[in-house]
Coordinates of C-alpha atoms in Angstrom, one line a residue:
Chain A
M1 CA 7.1 21.2 27.5
D2 CA 4.3 23.3 28.9
I3 CA 2.1 23.5 25.9
Q4 CA -1.3 23.7 27.2
R5 CA -2.3 26.5 29.4
P6 CA -3.6 25.1 32.7
H7 CA -6.8 27.0 32.6
R8 CA -9.0 27.2 29.7
R9 CA -11.6 29.8 29.9
R10 CA -15.1 28.6 29.4
V11 CA -17.2 31.0 27.4
L12 CA -20.9 30.9 27.1
S13 CA -21.9 30.4 23.6
L14 CA -25.5 29.5 23.7
L15 CA -27.6 32.3 22.2
G16 CA -30.9 30.8 21.0
G17 CA -29.2 28.5 18.6
A18 CA -27.3 31.3 16.9
A19 CA -23.7 31.2 16.1
A20 CA -21.2 30.7 18.9
V21 CA -19.4 33.9 19.9
G22 CA -16.3 34.6 21.8
V23 CA -14.4 31.6 20.6
S24 CA -10.7 31.9 21.5
G25 CA -8.2 31.0 18.9
R26 CA -6.6 28.4 21.1
A27 CA -9.4 25.9 21.5
F28 CA -13.1 25.8 21.3
A29 CA -14.8 27.3 24.3
Q30 CA -17.5 25.4 25.9
T31 CA -20.6 26.5 27.6
D32 CA -21.1 26.0 31.2
S33 CA -24.3 24.2 30.7
S34 CA -24.0 20.8 29.3
R35 CA -27.1 21.2 27.3
A36 CA -25.0 22.7 24.6
E37 CA -23.2 19.5 23.7
P38 CA -24.3 16.0 23.0
P39 CA -23.6 13.4 25.7
K40 CA -20.0 12.1 25.8
P41 CA -19.4 8.8 24.2
A42 CA -17.0 6.4 25.9
Q43 CA -14.8 6.6 22.8
I44 CA -14.4 8.0 19.4
V45 CA -12.6 6.3 16.5
V46 CA -10.0 8.1 14.5
N47 CA -8.7 6.5 11.3
H48 CA -5.2 7.4 10.1
S49 CA -2.2 6.0 8.2
G50 CA -0.7 4.4 11.3
G51 CA 3.0 3.8 11.9
S52 CA 5.1 6.7 13.2
M53 CA 2.3 9.1 12.2
G54 CA 0.0 7.4 14.7
S55 CA 2.4 7.6 17.6
A56 CA 3.1 11.3 16.8
M57 CA -0.6 12.0 16.7
R58 CA -1.1 10.3 20.0
K59 CA 1.7 12.4 21.5
A60 CA 0.6 15.7 20.0
F61 CA -3.2 15.4 20.0
F62 CA -4.9 12.3 21.3
N63 CA -3.4 12.2 24.8
G64 CA -4.5 15.8 25.4
F65 CA -8.0 15.1 24.0
E66 CA -8.5 12.1 26.3
K67 CA -7.4 14.1 29.3
K68 CA -9.5 17.1 28.5
Y69 CA -12.8 15.3 27.7
G70 CA -12.4 11.9 29.3
I71 CA -13.2 10.3 25.9
R72 CA -11.0 7.5 24.8
V73 CA -9.5 7.9 21.3
V74 CA -9.4 4.6 19.4
E75 CA -7.1 4.5 16.5
T76 CA -7.5 2.5 13.3
S77 CA -5.6 2.3 10.1
P78 CA -4.9 2.4 7.2
V79 CA -6.5 5.2 5.2
D80 CA -8.8 3.6 2.6
F81 CA -11.1 5.6 0.3
G82 CA -12.9 2.5 -0.8
K83 CA -13.7 1.5 2.7
L84 CA -14.9 5.1 3.5
R85 CA -17.3 4.9 0.6
A86 CA -18.5 1.4 1.6
M87 CA -19.1 2.6 5.2
V88 CA -21.1 5.7 4.2
D89 CA -23.1 3.8 1.5
S90 CA -24.0 1.0 4.0
G91 CA -24.8 3.4 6.8
N92 CA -22.5 1.6 9.1
V93 CA -19.8 4.2 9.8
E94 CA -17.1 3.1 12.2
W95 CA -14.9 6.1 11.9
D96 CA -15.7 9.4 13.6
L97 CA -12.8 11.0 11.8
T98 CA -10.6 9.8 9.1
E99 CA -7.4 10.9 7.3
I100 CA -7.9 11.2 3.6
G101 CA -5.7 12.0 0.6
G102 CA -5.9 15.4 -1.0
Q103 CA -7.6 14.5 -4.3
D104 CA -9.7 11.8 -2.6
A105 CA -11.0 14.5 -0.2
I106 CA -12.2 16.5 -3.1
R107 CA -13.9 13.6 -4.8
A108 CA -15.4 12.4 -1.5
S109 CA -17.0 15.8 -0.8
K110 CA -18.3 15.8 -4.4
M111 CA -19.7 12.3 -3.8
N112 CA -21.4 13.6 -0.7
L113 CA -19.5 11.2 1.6
L114 CA -18.4 13.9 4.1
D115 CA -19.9 16.0 6.9
K116 CA -19.4 19.7 6.9
I117 CA -16.9 20.9 9.5
D118 CA -18.5 23.0 12.1
P119 CA -16.9 26.5 12.1
K120 CA -18.3 27.1 15.5
V121 CA -16.2 24.3 16.9
V122 CA -13.1 24.4 14.7
D123 CA -11.3 27.7 14.4
R124 CA -9.4 28.0 11.2
S125 CA -9.0 31.7 11.1
K126 CA -5.2 31.4 11.1
Y127 CA -5.2 29.1 8.1
P128 CA -4.4 30.2 4.6
P129 CA -7.7 30.7 2.7
T130 CA -6.9 27.8 0.4
A131 CA -6.9 25.5 3.4
Q132 CA -10.4 26.3 4.6
N133 CA -12.5 23.8 2.6
P134 CA -15.9 23.4 4.3
H135 CA -15.6 19.6 4.3
V136 CA -11.9 19.1 4.5
F137 CA -9.6 19.9 7.4
A138 CA -6.0 20.5 6.2
S139 CA -3.9 18.9 9.0
S140 CA -0.4 19.1 7.7
V141 CA 1.9 19.8 4.7
Y142 CA 4.2 17.3 3.1
T143 CA 6.3 17.3 0.0
T144 CA 7.9 14.8 -2.4
I145 CA 11.5 15.9 -2.8
I146 CA 15.0 14.5 -3.6
G147 CA 16.8 12.5 -1.0
Y148 CA 20.4 11.6 -1.6
R149 CA 23.3 9.8 0.0
T150 CA 25.7 12.2 1.5
D151 CA 28.7 9.9 1.1
V152 CA 28.1 9.7 -2.7
F153 CA 27.3 13.4 -3.3
K154 CA 29.6 15.3 -1.0
G155 CA 29.8 19.1 -0.5
G156 CA 26.8 20.1 -2.5
T157 CA 27.5 18.0 -5.6
H158 CA 24.1 16.5 -5.5
P159 CA 21.3 17.1 -8.1
K160 CA 19.5 20.4 -7.3
S161 CA 16.6 20.3 -9.8
W162 CA 14.6 17.8 -11.8
A163 CA 16.8 18.7 -14.8
D164 CA 19.7 17.5 -12.7
W165 CA 17.8 14.4 -11.7
W166 CA 17.4 13.6 -15.4
D167 CA 21.1 14.3 -16.1
V168 CA 22.5 10.8 -15.6
K169 CA 25.9 11.7 -17.0
K170 CA 26.6 14.4 -14.5
F171 CA 24.8 12.6 -11.6
P172 CA 25.3 8.9 -12.2
G173 CA 23.8 6.2 -10.1
A174 CA 20.7 4.2 -9.5
R175 CA 17.5 6.1 -8.7
S176 CA 14.2 5.3 -7.2
M177 CA 10.9 7.0 -7.9
R178 CA 7.3 6.4 -6.8
N179 CA 5.3 3.9 -8.8
H180 CA 2.5 6.4 -9.3
P181 CA 1.8 9.2 -11.9
T182 CA 1.4 11.9 -9.2
D183 CA 4.7 13.8 -8.7
N184 CA 6.5 12.0 -11.5
L185 CA 4.5 13.6 -14.4
E186 CA 5.1 17.0 -12.9
F187 CA 8.8 16.3 -12.3
A188 CA 9.2 15.2 -15.9
L189 CA 7.6 18.4 -17.2
I190 CA 9.7 20.6 -15.0
A191 CA 12.8 18.7 -16.1
D192 CA 11.7 19.3 -19.7
G193 CA 11.6 23.1 -19.1
V194 CA 8.0 23.8 -18.1
P195 CA 7.9 26.4 -15.3
K196 CA 6.8 24.9 -12.1
D197 CA 3.7 27.1 -11.9
K198 CA 2.6 26.1 -15.4
V199 CA 2.6 22.3 -15.2
Y200 CA -1.3 22.0 -15.1
P201 CA -3.1 20.9 -17.2
I202 CA -0.5 18.1 -17.7
D203 CA 0.7 17.3 -21.2
F204 CA 0.7 13.5 -20.9
D205 CA 2.7 12.9 -24.1
R206 CA 5.4 15.3 -23.2
A207 CA 5.7 14.0 -19.6
F208 CA 5.9 10.3 -20.6
K209 CA 8.4 11.0 -23.4
K210 CA 10.6 12.7 -20.8
L211 CA 10.1 9.8 -18.3
D212 CA 11.2 7.4 -21.0
Q213 CA 14.7 9.0 -20.7
V214 CA 15.1 8.3 -17.0
K215 CA 13.3 4.9 -16.9
P216 CA 16.4 2.7 -17.4
H217 CA 18.1 4.5 -14.5
V218 CA 15.3 3.9 -12.0
T219 CA 16.1 0.5 -10.5
A220 CA 13.2 0.5 -8.1
W221 CA 9.8 2.0 -8.3
W222 CA 8.6 2.4 -4.7
S223 CA 5.1 1.8 -3.6
T224 CA 5.2 2.3 0.2
G225 CA 6.3 5.4 2.0
Q226 CA 9.2 3.9 4.0
Q227 CA 10.8 2.4 0.9
P228 CA 12.8 5.4 -0.4
A229 CA 14.7 6.0 2.8
Q230 CA 15.3 2.2 3.2
L231 CA 16.6 2.0 -0.4
L232 CA 19.0 4.8 0.2
L233 CA 20.2 3.3 3.5
D234 CA 20.7 -0.1 1.9
K235 CA 22.6 1.5 -0.9
E236 CA 20.2 0.0 -3.4
V237 CA 20.1 3.5 -4.9
V238 CA 22.0 6.8 -4.4
L239 CA 19.0 9.0 -5.2
A240 CA 15.4 8.7 -4.3
T241 CA 12.3 10.8 -4.4
G242 CA 10.3 10.5 -1.2
W243 CA 8.2 12.2 1.4
N244 CA 10.2 14.6 3.5
G245 CA 9.1 13.1 6.8
R246 CA 10.5 9.7 6.0
F247 CA 13.9 11.2 5.1
Y248 CA 13.7 13.5 8.2
D249 CA 13.3 10.4 10.4
V250 CA 16.5 8.9 9.0
I251 CA 18.4 12.2 9.2
K252 CA 17.3 12.7 12.8
K253 CA 18.8 9.3 13.6
G254 CA 22.1 10.3 11.9
G255 CA 21.7 8.4 8.7
P256 CA 23.8 9.4 5.7
I257 CA 21.0 11.1 3.9
E258 CA 20.1 14.7 3.0
I259 CA 17.2 16.5 1.4
E260 CA 17.2 18.8 -1.6
W261 CA 14.0 20.9 -1.3
N262 CA 14.1 22.7 -4.7
E263 CA 11.1 22.0 -6.9
G264 CA 9.5 19.7 -4.4
A265 CA 5.9 18.7 -4.9
L266 CA 3.8 20.0 -2.0
K267 CA 0.6 18.3 -0.8
Q268 CA -1.7 18.7 2.1
G269 CA -2.6 15.9 4.5
S270 CA -6.3 16.1 5.4
F271 CA -8.9 14.8 7.8
A272 CA -12.6 14.7 7.3
I273 CA -15.7 13.5 9.1
P274 CA -17.5 10.7 7.2
R275 CA -21.2 11.4 6.6
G276 CA -23.2 9.4 9.2
A277 CA -20.4 9.3 11.7
K278 CA -21.7 8.3 15.1
N279 CA -20.2 11.3 17.1
P280 CA -19.8 14.2 14.6
Y281 CA -19.7 16.7 17.4
W282 CA -16.8 15.1 19.1
A283 CA -15.1 14.6 15.8
N284 CA -15.3 18.4 15.4
K285 CA -13.8 18.7 18.8
M286 CA -10.9 16.5 17.8
L287 CA -10.4 18.7 14.7
A288 CA -10.3 21.7 17.1
E289 CA -7.5 19.9 18.9
L290 CA -5.7 19.3 15.7
A291 CA -5.9 23.1 15.0
I292 CA -4.0 24.2 18.1
P293 CA -0.7 25.7 16.9
Q294 CA 1.4 24.5 19.9
Q295 CA 0.2 20.9 19.4
Q296 CA 0.9 21.2 15.6
A297 CA 4.4 22.2 16.6
V298 CA 4.8 19.1 18.7
Y299 CA 3.6 17.0 15.7
A300 CA 5.9 18.8 13.3
S301 CA 9.0 18.2 15.5
E302 CA 8.2 14.5 15.6
L303 CA 7.6 13.9 11.9
G304 CA 8.7 16.9 9.9
Y305 CA 5.1 17.5 8.8
P306 CA 4.1 21.0 9.9
G307 CA 0.5 22.0 10.4
L308 CA -1.3 24.7 8.4
N309 CA -2.1 26.9 11.4
L310 CA 0.5 29.5 10.3
E311 CA 1.1 30.4 14.0
S312 CA 2.5 26.9 14.6
L313 CA 5.9 27.7 13.1
N314 CA 6.4 30.1 16.1
F315 CA 6.4 27.2 18.5
V316 CA 8.9 25.0 16.6
D317 CA 12.5 24.5 17.7
A318 CA 15.0 26.4 15.5
K319 CA 16.8 23.1 14.8
V320 CA 13.7 21.6 13.4
K321 CA 12.6 24.4 11.1
P322 CA 15.1 23.6 8.3
Y323 CA 13.4 20.2 7.9
L324 CA 9.9 21.6 7.5
P325 CA 8.6 22.0 4.0
T326 CA 6.8 25.2 5.0
A327 CA 10.3 26.8 5.3
Y328 CA 10.7 26.4 1.5
L329 CA 7.3 27.1 0.1
D330 CA 8.7 29.5 -2.6
K331 CA 11.1 26.9 -4.1
Q332 CA 8.3 24.3 -4.4
F333 CA 5.0 23.9 -6.1
W334 CA 1.6 22.6 -5.0
I335 CA 0.2 19.4 -6.5
S336 CA -3.2 20.2 -8.0
D337 CA -5.7 17.9 -6.2
E338 CA -8.4 19.4 -8.4
W339 CA -6.7 18.3 -11.5
Y340 CA -6.2 14.8 -10.2
A341 CA -9.7 14.6 -9.0
E342 CA -10.7 15.0 -12.6
N343 CA -7.9 13.2 -14.4
G344 CA -6.5 10.7 -11.8
T345 CA -8.1 7.6 -13.4
K346 CA -6.8 8.5 -16.8
A347 CA -3.3 9.3 -15.4
A348 CA -3.2 5.9 -13.6
E349 CA -4.1 4.0 -16.7
L350 CA -1.5 5.7 -18.8
W351 CA 1.0 5.2 -16.0
N352 CA 0.3 1.5 -15.8
A353 CA 0.6 1.1 -19.6
W354 CA 3.8 3.0 -19.5
M355 CA 5.2 0.8 -16.7
L356 CA 4.4 -2.3 -18.7
K357 CA 6.2 -1.0 -21.8
K358 CA 9.5 -2.8 -22.3
A359 CA 12.6 -0.6 -21.7
Chain B
M1 CA -31.5 -34.3 2.0
T2 CA -30.1 -37.5 3.5
T3 CA -29.3 -37.6 7.2
R4 CA -25.6 -37.9 6.3
A5 CA -25.6 -34.4 4.9
W6 CA -26.9 -32.7 7.9
P7 CA -23.5 -32.2 9.7
A8 CA -22.3 -30.3 6.6
L9 CA -25.1 -27.8 6.8
P10 CA -23.4 -25.2 8.9
A11 CA -20.4 -25.1 6.6
L12 CA -22.7 -24.9 3.6
I13 CA -24.7 -22.0 5.0
L14 CA -21.5 -20.3 5.9
L15 CA -20.2 -20.6 2.3
L16 CA -23.5 -19.5 0.9
V17 CA -23.7 -16.3 3.1
F18 CA -20.1 -15.3 3.1
F19 CA -18.8 -16.5 -0.2
L20 CA -21.5 -17.2 -2.8
F21 CA -23.6 -14.1 -1.9
P22 CA -20.7 -11.7 -2.1
V23 CA -19.6 -13.2 -5.4
V24 CA -23.0 -12.9 -6.9
R25 CA -23.2 -9.3 -5.7
M26 CA -19.9 -8.6 -7.2
L27 CA -21.0 -10.0 -10.5
G28 CA -24.0 -7.7 -10.2
F29 CA -21.8 -4.8 -9.7
S30 CA -19.9 -5.6 -12.9
L31 CA -23.1 -5.4 -14.9
E32 CA -24.1 -2.1 -13.5
G33 CA -26.3 -0.2 -16.0
G34 CA -27.1 -3.5 -17.8
T35 CA -24.2 -3.3 -20.1
F36 CA -21.1 -5.4 -20.7
D37 CA -19.0 -2.3 -21.2
W38 CA -16.7 -3.0 -18.3
Y39 CA -16.0 -6.5 -19.6
A40 CA -15.3 -5.1 -23.0
K41 CA -12.8 -2.8 -21.4
A42 CA -11.2 -5.6 -19.4
L43 CA -10.9 -7.9 -22.3
G44 CA -10.5 -5.3 -25.1
E45 CA -7.7 -3.1 -23.9
G46 CA -4.1 -4.2 -24.3
L47 CA -3.1 -3.1 -20.9
Y48 CA -5.5 -5.4 -19.0
L49 CA -5.0 -8.4 -21.2
R50 CA -1.2 -8.1 -20.8
V51 CA -1.5 -7.9 -17.0
F52 CA -3.8 -11.0 -17.0
W53 CA -1.3 -12.8 -19.1
N54 CA 1.6 -11.7 -16.8
T55 CA -0.4 -12.9 -13.8
F56 CA -1.0 -16.4 -15.3
E57 CA 2.5 -16.7 -16.5
I58 CA 3.9 -15.9 -13.0
A59 CA 1.4 -18.2 -11.3
L60 CA 2.4 -21.0 -13.6
L61 CA 6.1 -20.5 -13.1
V62 CA 5.7 -20.3 -9.3
T63 CA 3.7 -23.5 -9.4
V64 CA 6.4 -25.3 -11.4
F65 CA 9.2 -24.2 -9.1
C66 CA 7.2 -25.0 -6.0
L67 CA 6.6 -28.5 -7.5
L68 CA 10.3 -29.0 -8.3
L69 CA 11.3 -28.0 -4.8
G70 CA 8.3 -29.2 -2.9
Y71 CA 8.1 -32.8 -4.3
P72 CA 11.5 -34.0 -3.1
L73 CA 10.9 -32.3 0.3
G74 CA 7.5 -33.7 0.8
F75 CA 8.7 -37.1 -0.3
L76 CA 11.6 -37.0 2.0
M77 CA 9.5 -35.9 5.0
A78 CA 7.1 -38.8 4.3
T79 CA 9.7 -41.5 4.1
T80 CA 12.3 -40.4 6.7
T81 CA 12.4 -41.1 10.4
P82 CA 9.9 -39.3 12.6
G83 CA 12.6 -37.1 14.1
W84 CA 13.7 -35.7 10.7
A85 CA 10.1 -35.5 9.6
T86 CA 9.3 -33.3 12.6
L87 CA 12.2 -31.0 11.8
G88 CA 11.0 -30.8 8.2
F89 CA 7.6 -29.8 9.5
I90 CA 9.0 -27.1 11.6
F91 CA 10.9 -25.7 8.6
V92 CA 7.8 -25.9 6.4
L93 CA 5.2 -24.6 8.8
L94 CA 7.1 -21.9 10.6
P95 CA 7.2 -19.6 7.6
L96 CA 3.5 -20.2 7.1
W97 CA 2.8 -18.6 10.5
T98 CA 5.0 -15.6 9.8
S99 CA 3.4 -12.5 8.2
V100 CA 3.9 -12.3 4.4
L101 CA 5.1 -8.8 4.8
V102 CA 7.9 -9.8 7.2
R103 CA 9.0 -12.6 4.9
T104 CA 9.0 -10.2 2.0
Y105 CA 11.2 -7.7 3.8
A106 CA 13.5 -10.5 4.9
W107 CA 14.0 -11.3 1.2
M108 CA 14.8 -7.7 0.5
V109 CA 17.6 -7.9 3.0
L110 CA 18.9 -11.1 1.5
L111 CA 18.6 -10.3 -2.2
G112 CA 19.6 -6.6 -2.4
R113 CA 22.6 -5.2 -4.2
N114 CA 24.4 -5.1 -0.9
G115 CA 22.4 -8.0 0.5
V116 CA 23.7 -11.1 2.0
F117 CA 23.7 -13.2 -1.2
N118 CA 25.5 -10.7 -3.3
R119 CA 28.1 -10.0 -0.6
L120 CA 28.8 -13.8 -0.3
L121 CA 29.1 -14.2 -4.1
M122 CA 31.5 -11.2 -4.4
E123 CA 33.6 -12.3 -1.4
A124 CA 33.9 -15.7 -2.9
G125 CA 35.1 -14.1 -6.1
L126 CA 32.2 -15.6 -8.1
T127 CA 31.2 -12.3 -9.4
T128 CA 32.6 -8.8 -9.4
D129 CA 29.4 -6.8 -9.7
P130 CA 26.3 -7.5 -7.7
I131 CA 23.8 -9.7 -9.5
P132 CA 20.3 -8.0 -9.8
L133 CA 18.2 -10.4 -7.7
L134 CA 15.8 -7.8 -6.3
H135 CA 13.4 -5.3 -7.9
N136 CA 12.8 -7.6 -10.9
F137 CA 11.1 -10.8 -12.0
T138 CA 13.7 -13.0 -10.3
G139 CA 13.0 -11.4 -6.9
V140 CA 9.2 -11.8 -7.3
L141 CA 9.7 -15.5 -8.2
I142 CA 11.9 -16.3 -5.3
G143 CA 9.7 -14.5 -2.8
M144 CA 6.5 -16.1 -4.1
V145 CA 7.9 -19.6 -4.2
H146 CA 9.0 -19.2 -0.6
V147 CA 5.7 -18.0 0.6
L148 CA 3.7 -20.7 -1.3
L149 CA 6.0 -23.7 -0.9
P150 CA 4.2 -25.1 2.2
Y151 CA 1.0 -25.4 0.2
M152 CA 2.8 -27.8 -2.2
V153 CA 4.7 -29.8 0.3
L154 CA 1.8 -30.7 2.6
P155 CA -0.5 -32.3 0.1
I156 CA 2.5 -34.2 -1.5
Y157 CA 3.6 -35.4 2.0
G158 CA 0.1 -36.6 2.6
A159 CA -0.1 -38.5 -0.7
V160 CA 3.3 -40.2 -0.1
R161 CA 2.2 -41.2 3.4
R162 CA -0.9 -42.9 2.1
I163 CA 1.1 -45.3 -0.1
D164 CA 1.2 -48.7 1.4
P165 CA 5.0 -49.3 2.0
A166 CA 4.5 -52.9 1.0
I167 CA 4.0 -51.9 -2.6
P168 CA 7.4 -50.3 -3.3
A169 CA 9.0 -53.0 -1.1
A170 CA 7.4 -55.7 -3.4
A171 CA 8.6 -53.9 -6.5
A172 CA 12.1 -53.7 -5.1
G173 CA 11.9 -57.4 -4.2
L174 CA 11.0 -58.2 -7.7
G175 CA 14.1 -56.4 -8.9
A176 CA 12.8 -52.9 -10.0
S177 CA 15.4 -50.2 -9.9
G178 CA 14.8 -47.0 -7.7
G179 CA 14.0 -44.9 -10.7
R180 CA 11.5 -47.5 -12.0
I181 CA 9.8 -47.7 -8.6
F182 CA 9.5 -43.9 -8.6
W183 CA 8.0 -43.7 -12.1
R184 CA 5.7 -46.7 -11.9
I185 CA 4.6 -46.5 -8.3
Y186 CA 5.2 -43.3 -6.4
L187 CA 4.5 -40.9 -9.2
P188 CA 1.1 -42.3 -10.3
L189 CA 0.0 -42.8 -6.6
T190 CA 0.9 -39.2 -5.7
L191 CA -0.7 -37.5 -8.7
N192 CA -3.6 -36.5 -6.5
G193 CA -1.2 -34.7 -4.1
I194 CA 0.6 -33.1 -6.9
F195 CA -2.6 -31.9 -8.4
A196 CA -4.0 -30.6 -5.1
G197 CA -0.7 -28.8 -4.3
S198 CA -0.4 -27.3 -7.8
V199 CA -4.0 -26.0 -7.8
L200 CA -3.5 -24.5 -4.4
V201 CA -0.3 -22.8 -5.3
F202 CA -1.5 -21.6 -8.7
V203 CA -4.8 -20.2 -7.4
L204 CA -3.1 -18.4 -4.4
S205 CA -0.5 -17.0 -6.8
L206 CA -3.1 -15.4 -8.9
G207 CA -4.2 -13.1 -6.1
F208 CA -0.7 -12.1 -5.0
F209 CA -0.2 -8.4 -4.3
I210 CA 2.3 -7.2 -1.7
T211 CA 5.2 -9.5 -2.7
P212 CA 5.3 -8.4 -6.4
A213 CA 4.9 -4.8 -5.4
L214 CA 7.9 -4.9 -3.0
L215 CA 10.2 -7.4 -4.6
G216 CA 9.4 -6.5 -8.2
G217 CA 10.3 -2.9 -7.7
G218 CA 7.1 -1.9 -9.5
R219 CA 8.1 -3.7 -12.7
V220 CA 6.1 -6.8 -12.2
M221 CA 2.4 -6.0 -12.4
M222 CA -0.2 -8.5 -11.4
I223 CA -3.9 -8.2 -11.8
A224 CA -4.6 -7.9 -8.1
V225 CA -2.7 -4.6 -8.2
L226 CA -4.9 -3.2 -10.9
I227 CA -8.1 -4.5 -9.1
E228 CA -7.0 -2.8 -5.9
Q229 CA -6.3 0.4 -7.8
Q230 CA -9.8 0.4 -9.2
V231 CA -11.3 -0.3 -5.8
R232 CA -9.3 2.1 -3.7
E233 CA -8.0 4.8 -5.9
A234 CA -10.3 5.1 -8.9
L235 CA -13.4 4.0 -7.0
N236 CA -14.6 2.3 -10.2
W237 CA -16.2 -0.7 -8.5
P238 CA -18.0 -2.0 -11.6
F239 CA -14.8 -2.2 -13.5
A240 CA -13.0 -3.8 -10.5
A241 CA -15.8 -6.3 -10.3
A242 CA -15.5 -7.1 -14.0
L243 CA -11.7 -7.6 -13.7
S244 CA -12.3 -9.9 -10.7
A245 CA -15.0 -11.8 -12.6
V246 CA -12.7 -12.4 -15.6
L247 CA -10.0 -13.6 -13.2
L248 CA -12.5 -15.9 -11.4
V249 CA -13.8 -17.5 -14.7
A250 CA -10.3 -17.9 -16.1
T251 CA -9.2 -19.6 -12.8
F252 CA -12.2 -22.0 -13.0
A253 CA -11.4 -22.8 -16.6
I254 CA -7.8 -23.6 -15.8
Y255 CA -8.9 -25.7 -12.9
A256 CA -11.3 -27.7 -14.9
L257 CA -8.7 -28.2 -17.6
A258 CA -6.1 -29.3 -15.1
Q259 CA -8.5 -31.7 -13.5
R260 CA -9.3 -33.4 -16.9
F261 CA -5.7 -34.0 -17.5
S262 CA -4.7 -35.0 -14.1
Q263 CA -6.8 -38.0 -13.2
P264 CA -8.4 -39.8 -16.0
E265 CA -8.2 -43.1 -14.3
T266 CA -9.4 -42.7 -10.7
T267 CA -13.1 -42.8 -9.8
R268 CA -12.4 -42.5 -6.0

């Protein structure tokens, strides 16, 4: 695939320290004089969740970056908020760029753990306004939705809403849900009749009462991302909530699984530059690479997680589009990172207590 | 300091810098703001007390099962021919060198509803419906015992090896039965090994994390999971430190208690 144009125009953008001008939407334009940018380090360190995500990022972004700038991209994992805080607090920041969870990103910027993203380097003009946080780069969209076994639920007989998910008479069989309050509290409220745009602020009592009903039918509470697809494949359960990319991976390989997108819980994957990172300029350059729509399309086709540069959908294969959550934005709802940044601890405590409750 | 102590100095310094110092810092964290509030929360709220209780209960059960399985194995390895002993060592040590995660996933394959065990049981006609072995307490117990068994077998093996073979031979020559030889000679002389193995297994169990999460299906909650949540998700390090300190003190207390009961007679 010829994704990158062979020639990238270099535009002079040094104007007495004033804002850079003439930045093309495709990639940041450099000045001809090397005075404009700090010296190239031998390498930069990008921290992400690893696994198949790491290999997709290498294919879509890192290889191109290395070729373009001659800077090696060293990858580390996993994503760890505690470690980020410890690094910034101690002043020994190993990561130039790190992936970070949505609500963690909000808390991290409040705790002053993140560097501002340089708008002169990273062009986000094609991003939705909600995805232009000054400290947080929205890299991709993912959603928690229903995965089901196609040999058990044939010809559209599967649950199509959270109300259906809770209806164990009409849709019998073992279920798996995430061992975490996020998503489940929202699903419970929606199943109980709350419109999906009115779930926040969450009514804990109502949510847990509804969750009580489904608890005996959840045979496994998953804690790692690959579990739901595995549980379905092993026939441990017939229904599982899970992240769309993990199901997409199995479907791509011909596994007997399908996705119901209705009332899915959308979240954004994010990257940020830790305060005190050793090469902030080159971290911004890496973000600029992550913002290129063609590269985002490569990434989305690999994993099923589309980028937020809205142009990127134009570069995706028609066969892939039905498996991207951005194709069903209206049917789904956004998880409120703001609400969890405020109430996450309380939600986690209540969740643990609820999990310990017998039956 | 006597000259005999000098060679131990590097290790002592290492412990001081990399163990004692972090522990003291952690304790400092837990008292942030000069209050015992976080301890009050750790010991006052039902949730945390129950999880502590769960943790010790599981650790105790794992220790008991490891002992029941590990003692005969260690004993056999110590008394059989060198060839069989080597084979035993391979079986005991090989899992020790395999990642816990890999072993845990292997158990998921074996114990699942459509796993190897359940299929064998159903084909043999012993059961019609799959027995729930995974995503519950049973699964966690099996997985943890497997991971920790080597820590029980090796000290017991060592203890049995140290017994002078002339002693049981003499007892047999004087007409003692096998059972009597075991109770009067082997058991008392291997108590140290039993104690060492049990303490190792018990203490290691307390910090278990990934095995309960994966094999317990989220239902089996141990304190390490909650501490991790406080460190990584809630970023409440003072509370995480307080929980850790409670775990540490409780572990020491149990250790001291066990030591009192285990060896009243020996003075080394």
